[in-house]
Short mmCIF file of C-alpha atoms in Angstrom, two decimals:
data_model
loop_
_atom_site.label_atom_id
_atom_site.label_comp_id
_atom_site.label_asym_id
_atom_site.label_seq_id
_atom_site.Cartn_x
_atom_site.Cartn_y
_atom_site.Cartn_z
CA UNK A 26 -111.36 60.95 -77.61
CA UNK A 27 -111.67 60.40 -73.85
CA UNK A 28 -108.25 60.21 -72.27
CA UNK A 29 -107.29 58.54 -69.00
CA UNK A 30 -106.23 60.73 -66.07
CA UNK A 31 -102.51 61.44 -66.31
CA UNK A 32 -99.95 62.57 -63.73
CA UNK A 33 -96.69 63.94 -65.12
CA UNK A 34 -93.80 64.20 -62.67
CA UNK A 35 -90.91 66.42 -63.70
CA UNK A 36 -91.59 69.63 -65.63
CA UNK A 37 -88.07 70.64 -66.61
CA UNK A 38 -86.79 71.51 -70.08
CA UNK A 39 -88.51 68.48 -71.62
CA UNK A 40 -91.33 67.72 -69.19
CA UNK A 41 -92.85 71.20 -69.29
CA UNK A 42 -93.65 71.29 -73.03
CA UNK A 43 -94.72 67.64 -72.92
CA UNK A 44 -97.20 68.43 -70.15
CA UNK A 45 -98.38 71.52 -72.00
CA UNK A 46 -99.10 69.47 -75.12
CA UNK A 47 -101.07 66.97 -73.05
CA UNK A 48 -103.16 69.73 -71.47
CA UNK A 49 -103.79 71.44 -74.80
CA UNK A 50 -104.96 68.14 -76.29
CA UNK A 51 -107.59 67.80 -73.59
CA UNK A 52 -105.81 65.19 -71.52
CA UNK A 53 -106.75 65.55 -67.83
CA UNK A 54 -103.26 66.05 -66.43
CA UNK A 55 -101.84 66.77 -62.99
CA UNK A 56 -98.23 67.94 -62.82
CA UNK A 57 -95.56 68.04 -60.15
CA UNK A 58 -92.04 69.39 -60.05
CA UNK A 59 -89.57 69.61 -57.19
CA UNK A 60 -89.24 73.35 -57.92
CA UNK A 61 -92.93 74.25 -57.89
CA UNK A 62 -92.42 77.49 -59.84
CA UNK A 63 -91.44 75.43 -62.89
CA UNK A 64 -94.82 73.68 -62.86
CA UNK A 65 -97.14 76.55 -61.89
CA UNK A 66 -97.42 78.15 -65.38
CA UNK A 67 -99.06 74.93 -66.59
CA UNK A 68 -102.13 75.83 -64.55
CA UNK A 69 -102.86 78.46 -67.23
CA UNK A 70 -102.99 75.60 -69.77
CA UNK A 71 -105.57 73.70 -67.73
CA UNK A 72 -103.27 71.36 -65.80
CA UNK A 73 -103.65 70.79 -62.08
CA UNK A 74 -100.49 71.49 -60.09
CA UNK A 75 -99.85 69.12 -57.19
CA UNK A 76 -97.90 70.00 -54.07
CA UNK A 77 -96.36 66.53 -53.71
CA UNK A 78 -95.61 63.44 -55.74
CA UNK A 79 -98.17 61.42 -53.76
CA UNK A 80 -100.86 64.01 -54.35
CA UNK A 81 -100.05 64.02 -58.07
CA UNK A 82 -100.40 60.26 -58.55
CA UNK A 83 -103.48 59.80 -56.36
CA UNK A 84 -106.32 58.80 -58.68
CA UNK A 85 -104.08 58.80 -61.77
CA UNK A 86 -104.60 56.08 -64.38
CA UNK A 87 -101.30 56.84 -66.11
CA UNK A 88 -98.17 58.22 -64.45
CA UNK A 89 -95.42 59.73 -66.62
CA UNK A 90 -91.98 60.45 -65.19
CA UNK A 91 -89.44 62.75 -66.83
CA UNK A 92 -86.59 62.71 -64.34
CA UNK A 93 -82.83 63.23 -64.38
CA UNK A 94 -81.77 59.60 -63.92
CA UNK A 95 -82.77 56.07 -62.93
CA UNK A 96 -82.08 56.31 -59.18
CA UNK A 97 -84.36 59.34 -59.00
CA UNK A 98 -87.16 57.46 -60.78
CA UNK A 99 -86.76 54.48 -58.44
CA UNK A 100 -86.81 56.77 -55.41
CA UNK A 101 -90.04 58.41 -56.60
CA UNK A 102 -91.67 55.00 -57.16
CA UNK A 103 -90.83 54.08 -53.58
CA UNK A 104 -92.05 57.48 -52.35
CA UNK A 105 -95.51 57.21 -53.94
CA UNK A 106 -96.07 53.46 -53.70
CA UNK A 107 -98.94 53.74 -51.20
CA UNK A 108 -100.74 56.35 -53.29
CA UNK A 109 -100.78 54.37 -56.55
CA UNK A 110 -104.00 52.86 -57.84
CA UNK A 111 -103.91 49.17 -58.68
CA UNK A 112 -104.23 48.80 -62.44
CA UNK A 113 -102.48 52.10 -63.17
CA UNK A 114 -99.75 52.31 -65.82
CA UNK A 115 -96.38 53.95 -65.16
CA UNK A 116 -94.53 55.31 -68.21
CA UNK A 117 -90.95 56.35 -67.51
CA UNK A 118 -89.83 58.71 -70.27
CA UNK A 119 -86.54 59.58 -68.56
CA UNK A 120 -83.20 58.35 -69.89
CA UNK A 121 -81.96 55.59 -67.58
CA UNK A 122 -80.18 52.23 -67.74
CA UNK A 123 -82.04 49.18 -69.10
CA UNK A 124 -81.37 47.42 -65.79
CA UNK A 125 -82.98 50.29 -63.91
CA UNK A 126 -86.05 49.97 -66.14
CA UNK A 127 -86.33 46.30 -65.25
CA UNK A 128 -85.92 47.18 -61.57
CA UNK A 129 -88.70 49.76 -61.84
CA UNK A 130 -91.00 47.24 -63.50
CA UNK A 131 -90.40 44.67 -60.75
CA UNK A 132 -91.19 47.23 -58.05
CA UNK A 133 -94.38 48.36 -59.77
CA UNK A 134 -95.50 44.86 -60.70
CA UNK A 135 -95.58 43.98 -57.01
CA UNK A 136 -98.02 46.87 -56.55
CA UNK A 137 -100.30 45.81 -59.41
CA UNK A 138 -99.09 48.66 -61.63
CA UNK A 139 -97.98 48.25 -65.27
CA UNK A 140 -94.78 49.73 -66.63
CA UNK A 141 -93.29 51.00 -69.88
CA UNK A 142 -89.81 52.42 -70.34
CA UNK A 143 -90.35 54.99 -73.08
CA UNK A 144 -87.42 57.42 -73.41
CA UNK A 145 -87.52 60.08 -76.09
CA UNK A 146 -85.34 61.76 -78.67
CA UNK A 147 -85.84 65.12 -80.32
CA UNK A 148 -84.75 67.56 -77.64
CA UNK A 149 -86.70 70.58 -76.54
CA UNK A 150 -87.79 71.36 -80.11
CA UNK A 151 -89.30 67.90 -80.41
CA UNK A 152 -90.98 68.28 -77.04
CA UNK A 153 -92.41 71.66 -77.96
CA UNK A 154 -93.57 70.50 -81.39
CA UNK A 155 -95.02 67.18 -80.16
CA UNK A 156 -92.70 65.41 -82.59
CA UNK A 157 -90.61 63.35 -80.19
CA UNK A 158 -89.33 59.94 -81.21
CA UNK A 159 -90.62 57.67 -78.42
CA UNK A 160 -89.01 54.24 -77.95
CA UNK A 161 -91.20 52.05 -75.75
CA UNK A 162 -90.22 48.83 -74.01
CA UNK A 163 -92.70 46.60 -72.18
CA UNK A 164 -95.80 44.53 -72.80
CA UNK A 165 -97.61 45.12 -76.09
CA UNK A 166 -100.92 45.48 -74.25
CA UNK A 167 -99.51 48.26 -72.06
CA UNK A 168 -98.12 49.97 -75.15
CA UNK A 169 -101.52 49.84 -76.85
CA UNK A 170 -103.08 51.38 -73.76
CA UNK A 171 -100.47 54.13 -73.64
CA UNK A 172 -100.50 54.92 -77.35
CA UNK A 173 -103.25 57.62 -77.31
CA UNK A 174 -101.38 59.61 -74.65
CA UNK A 175 -97.96 59.05 -76.20
CA UNK A 176 -99.18 60.14 -79.63
CA UNK A 177 -100.03 63.56 -78.17
CA UNK A 178 -96.31 64.02 -77.51
CA UNK A 179 -94.74 62.39 -80.56
CA UNK A 180 -94.32 59.19 -82.54
CA UNK A 181 -94.27 56.11 -80.31
CA UNK A 182 -92.84 52.77 -81.46
CA UNK A 183 -92.90 49.55 -79.45
CA UNK A 184 -89.32 48.22 -79.61
CA UNK A 185 -89.51 45.12 -77.41
CA UNK A 186 -89.68 43.94 -73.78
CA UNK A 187 -88.89 45.98 -70.68
CA UNK A 188 -85.50 47.67 -71.00
CA UNK A 189 -85.61 47.76 -74.80
CA UNK A 190 -86.76 51.37 -74.81
CA UNK A 191 -83.77 52.44 -72.77
CA UNK A 192 -81.40 50.33 -74.85
CA UNK A 193 -82.80 51.96 -78.00
CA UNK A 194 -82.29 55.40 -76.45
CA UNK A 195 -78.68 54.53 -75.67
CA UNK A 196 -78.18 53.53 -79.31
CA UNK A 197 -79.73 56.85 -80.27
CA UNK A 198 -77.42 58.75 -77.93
CA UNK A 199 -74.36 56.99 -79.30
CA UNK A 200 -75.33 58.12 -82.82
CA UNK A 201 -76.13 61.66 -81.64
CA UNK A 202 -72.84 62.10 -79.77
CA UNK A 203 -70.62 60.77 -82.55
CA UNK A 204 -72.52 62.85 -85.12
CA UNK A 205 -72.11 66.00 -83.02
CA UNK A 206 -68.38 65.32 -83.00
CA UNK A 207 -68.29 64.89 -86.79
CA UNK A 208 -70.41 67.99 -87.44
CA UNK A 209 -68.19 70.04 -85.13
CA UNK A 210 -65.12 69.01 -87.11
CA UNK A 211 -66.81 69.78 -90.43
CA UNK A 212 -67.98 73.23 -89.27
CA UNK A 213 -64.53 74.10 -87.95
CA UNK A 214 -62.88 72.92 -91.15
CA UNK A 215 -65.28 75.00 -93.25
CA UNK A 216 -64.71 78.12 -91.15
CA UNK A 217 -60.93 77.85 -91.02
CA UNK A 218 -60.69 76.84 -94.68
CA UNK A 219 -62.61 79.88 -95.89
CA UNK A 220 -66.03 78.39 -96.76
CA UNK A 221 -69.33 79.81 -95.49
CA UNK A 222 -70.69 77.26 -92.97
CA UNK A 223 -74.30 78.34 -93.59
CA UNK A 224 -73.85 77.87 -97.33
CA UNK A 225 -72.20 74.50 -96.70
CA UNK A 226 -75.20 73.33 -94.66
CA UNK A 227 -77.52 74.47 -97.44
CA UNK A 228 -75.42 72.66 -100.05
CA UNK A 229 -75.47 69.42 -98.07
CA UNK A 230 -79.21 69.54 -97.36
CA UNK A 231 -80.89 66.44 -98.73
CA UNK A 232 -77.60 64.62 -99.35
CA UNK A 233 -76.17 61.63 -97.52
CA UNK A 234 -74.38 63.86 -95.01
CA UNK A 235 -77.53 65.78 -94.08
CA UNK A 236 -79.10 65.39 -90.64
CA UNK A 237 -81.03 67.30 -88.01
CA UNK A 238 -77.76 67.62 -86.11
CA UNK A 239 -75.99 69.13 -89.12
CA UNK A 240 -78.73 71.70 -89.70
CA UNK A 241 -79.66 72.60 -86.12
CA UNK A 242 -76.44 72.04 -84.20
CA UNK A 243 -74.23 73.08 -87.09
CA UNK A 244 -75.96 76.46 -86.94
CA UNK A 245 -75.56 76.59 -83.16
CA UNK A 246 -71.84 75.94 -83.51
CA UNK A 247 -71.22 78.68 -86.03
CA UNK A 248 -73.46 81.28 -84.37
CA UNK A 249 -72.22 80.51 -80.85
CA UNK A 250 -75.65 79.68 -79.45
CA UNK A 251 -75.12 77.06 -76.76
CA UNK A 252 -78.22 77.76 -74.67
CA UNK A 253 -79.33 74.32 -73.53
CA UNK A 254 -81.72 72.16 -75.46
CA UNK A 255 -79.94 68.91 -74.64
CA UNK A 256 -77.62 69.36 -71.66
CA UNK A 257 -74.02 68.23 -72.04
CA UNK A 258 -74.02 66.69 -68.55
CA UNK A 259 -76.92 64.47 -69.57
CA UNK A 260 -75.18 63.54 -72.83
CA UNK A 261 -72.18 62.46 -70.75
CA UNK A 262 -74.43 60.43 -68.42
CA UNK A 263 -76.00 58.71 -71.43
CA UNK A 264 -72.60 57.88 -72.93
CA UNK A 265 -71.48 56.38 -69.62
CA UNK A 266 -74.60 54.23 -69.74
CA UNK A 267 -73.87 53.24 -73.35
CA UNK A 268 -70.40 52.05 -72.36
CA UNK A 269 -71.80 50.23 -69.31
CA UNK A 270 -74.18 48.26 -71.54
CA UNK A 271 -71.45 47.67 -74.12
CA UNK A 272 -69.15 46.22 -71.47
CA UNK A 273 -71.92 43.94 -70.23
CA UNK A 274 -72.45 42.71 -73.80
CA UNK A 275 -68.71 42.28 -74.43
CA UNK A 276 -68.74 44.95 -77.15
CA UNK A 277 -66.01 47.57 -77.76
CA UNK A 278 -67.18 50.98 -79.03
CA UNK A 279 -64.05 53.05 -79.78
CA UNK A 280 -65.81 56.07 -81.33
CA UNK A 281 -68.23 56.32 -78.41
CA UNK A 282 -65.35 56.04 -75.93
CA UNK A 283 -63.47 58.87 -77.63
CA UNK A 284 -66.44 61.25 -77.78
CA UNK A 285 -67.41 60.32 -74.20
CA UNK A 286 -63.97 61.39 -72.98
CA UNK A 287 -64.29 64.66 -74.88
CA UNK A 288 -67.69 65.36 -73.30
CA UNK A 289 -66.19 64.54 -69.90
CA UNK A 290 -63.47 67.13 -70.46
CA UNK A 291 -66.03 69.71 -71.63
CA UNK A 292 -68.30 69.10 -68.64
CA UNK A 293 -65.65 68.74 -65.95
CA UNK A 294 -62.96 71.20 -67.06
CA UNK A 295 -64.65 73.75 -69.34
CA UNK A 296 -67.83 74.58 -67.38
CA UNK A 297 -69.88 72.87 -70.09
CA UNK A 298 -72.25 70.87 -67.86
CA UNK A 299 -75.27 73.11 -68.42
CA UNK A 300 -74.48 74.07 -72.00
CA UNK A 301 -76.10 72.45 -75.00
CA UNK A 302 -74.39 69.27 -76.17
CA UNK A 303 -73.53 71.03 -79.43
CA UNK A 304 -71.04 72.84 -77.18
CA UNK A 305 -68.64 69.98 -77.88
CA UNK A 306 -67.61 72.34 -80.69
CA UNK A 307 -66.03 74.55 -78.01
CA UNK A 308 -63.97 71.62 -76.79
CA UNK A 309 -62.77 71.07 -80.36
CA UNK A 310 -61.83 74.73 -80.75
CA UNK A 311 -59.94 74.64 -77.46
CA UNK A 312 -57.93 71.71 -78.79
CA UNK A 313 -56.78 73.85 -81.72
CA UNK A 314 -55.55 76.45 -79.26
CA UNK A 315 -53.86 73.89 -77.03
CA UNK A 316 -56.40 74.34 -74.26
CA UNK A 317 -57.93 70.85 -74.27
#
């Protein structure tokens, strides 16, 4: 299959393995990262490493962004606007607000560039294994064009018009956060009650309570491995966005509000910002000791 020329901007924890999978699949890809050293190893995989965002997008048919937040994406769009080719397609795979996705589309539309908001779920393991869940919002024709590239990184699904991808990701993040909270409580109860948490996870495998979070993050919690896959500070940002959208829709989400406040405490008062979001378990343990 002949792929279009791709530029991927942002080679952090998620963007790096995504770019590597593109290069290994034979996609002609140019990468950029603000810290150049984080992008340079991709040259060994066949990717071109650009010195600037404008250089990266020059001549690109498809631009993929994997940035920290919506304002950063919008700033990069403004930064590279003169270097974009008319008829190109911009795919933002960052986690932002639906309104920011619509703002990005409007800015790009005026330049003759298409847009998809296509955030992902699956964490670094999903990025490394090319098994990401990809929720795409935008025109069906743009999604069909993007599909060959997206399928190199995971399983893309078109979920509706612009902003729908980000809304779907927020729904995903609400489920993830609340489930992390429930798994943390179950693991702590098992430990303190005298059961073997590993045996419990094995016993529950395949049942209604089973989940990726139970198996992967439950293990992290009981082995004390909180090296980041999904950063807690980003989980908090996503939960703030969930509550922003809920307020706009006139919806009350009490479980999300509670777990959001717990993540805020973990990030702001327990040095949890750059720990994995399964680290919410540490906040729960601190509560038992009167430290939260």
